[in-house]
Amino acid sequence: MKLEFERNLATWDRGLRLILAAILFVIPTIAVVGPTLTTILYVLAIINIVEAVIGY
C-alpha cells in the first residue's frame, strides 16, 4: 500500500513539475509577445488614422 502511494506521489510530483515548467515557459513568452503584438496593433491604428485624415 505504502509503495503504491509513493509511486503515485512521484507521478504527481512529476506532473506538477511539468505544469510549473509550462507556466514558467508561458509567462516570458507572453511578456515578449505581448508588447510586440501591442506595437503592431498600435502601428496599424496609427496608419488607419493617418489614412482617414489624409483621405485615401
Coordinates of C-alpha atoms in Angstrom, one line a residue:
M1 CA 0.0 0.0 0.0
K2 CA 2.7 2.4 1.0
L3 CA 4.8 1.6 -2.1
E4 CA 1.9 2.3 -4.4
F5 CA 1.2 5.6 -2.6
E6 CA 4.8 6.7 -3.0
R7 CA 4.7 5.8 -6.7
N8 CA 1.5 7.8 -7.1
L9 CA 3.2 10.7 -5.3
A10 CA 6.2 10.5 -7.6
T11 CA 3.9 10.6 -10.7
W12 CA 2.0 13.6 -9.2
D13 CA 5.3 15.4 -8.4
R14 CA 6.4 14.9 -12.0
G15 CA 3.1 16.2 -13.3
L16 CA 3.2 19.2 -11.0
R17 CA 6.8 20.0 -12.1
L18 CA 5.7 19.7 -15.7
I19 CA 2.8 22.1 -15.2
L20 CA 5.1 24.5 -13.3
A21 CA 7.7 24.3 -16.1
A22 CA 4.9 25.0 -18.7
I23 CA 3.7 28.1 -16.7
L24 CA 7.2 29.4 -16.3
F25 CA 7.8 28.9 -20.0
V26 CA 4.5 30.6 -21.0
I27 CA 4.9 33.7 -18.8
P28 CA 8.1 35.0 -20.5
T29 CA 6.6 34.1 -23.9
I30 CA 3.6 36.3 -23.1
A31 CA 5.9 39.0 -21.7
V32 CA 7.9 39.0 -25.0
V33 CA 5.0 38.5 -27.5
G34 CA 2.6 40.9 -25.7
P35 CA 4.4 44.2 -26.3
T36 CA 5.3 43.2 -29.8
L37 CA 1.6 42.5 -30.6
T38 CA 0.6 45.8 -28.9
T39 CA 3.2 47.6 -31.0
I40 CA 1.9 46.1 -34.2
L41 CA -1.7 47.0 -33.4
Y42 CA -0.6 50.5 -32.4
V43 CA 1.2 51.0 -35.7
L44 CA -1.8 49.6 -37.6
A45 CA -4.1 52.0 -35.7
I46 CA -1.8 55.0 -36.5
I47 CA -1.7 54.0 -40.2
N48 CA -5.5 53.8 -40.2
I49 CA -5.9 57.2 -38.5
V50 CA -3.4 58.8 -40.9
E51 CA -5.2 57.3 -43.9
A52 CA -8.5 58.5 -42.6
V53 CA -7.2 62.1 -42.0
I54 CA -5.4 62.2 -45.4
G55 CA -8.4 60.6 -47.1
Y56 CA -7.0 57.7 -49.0

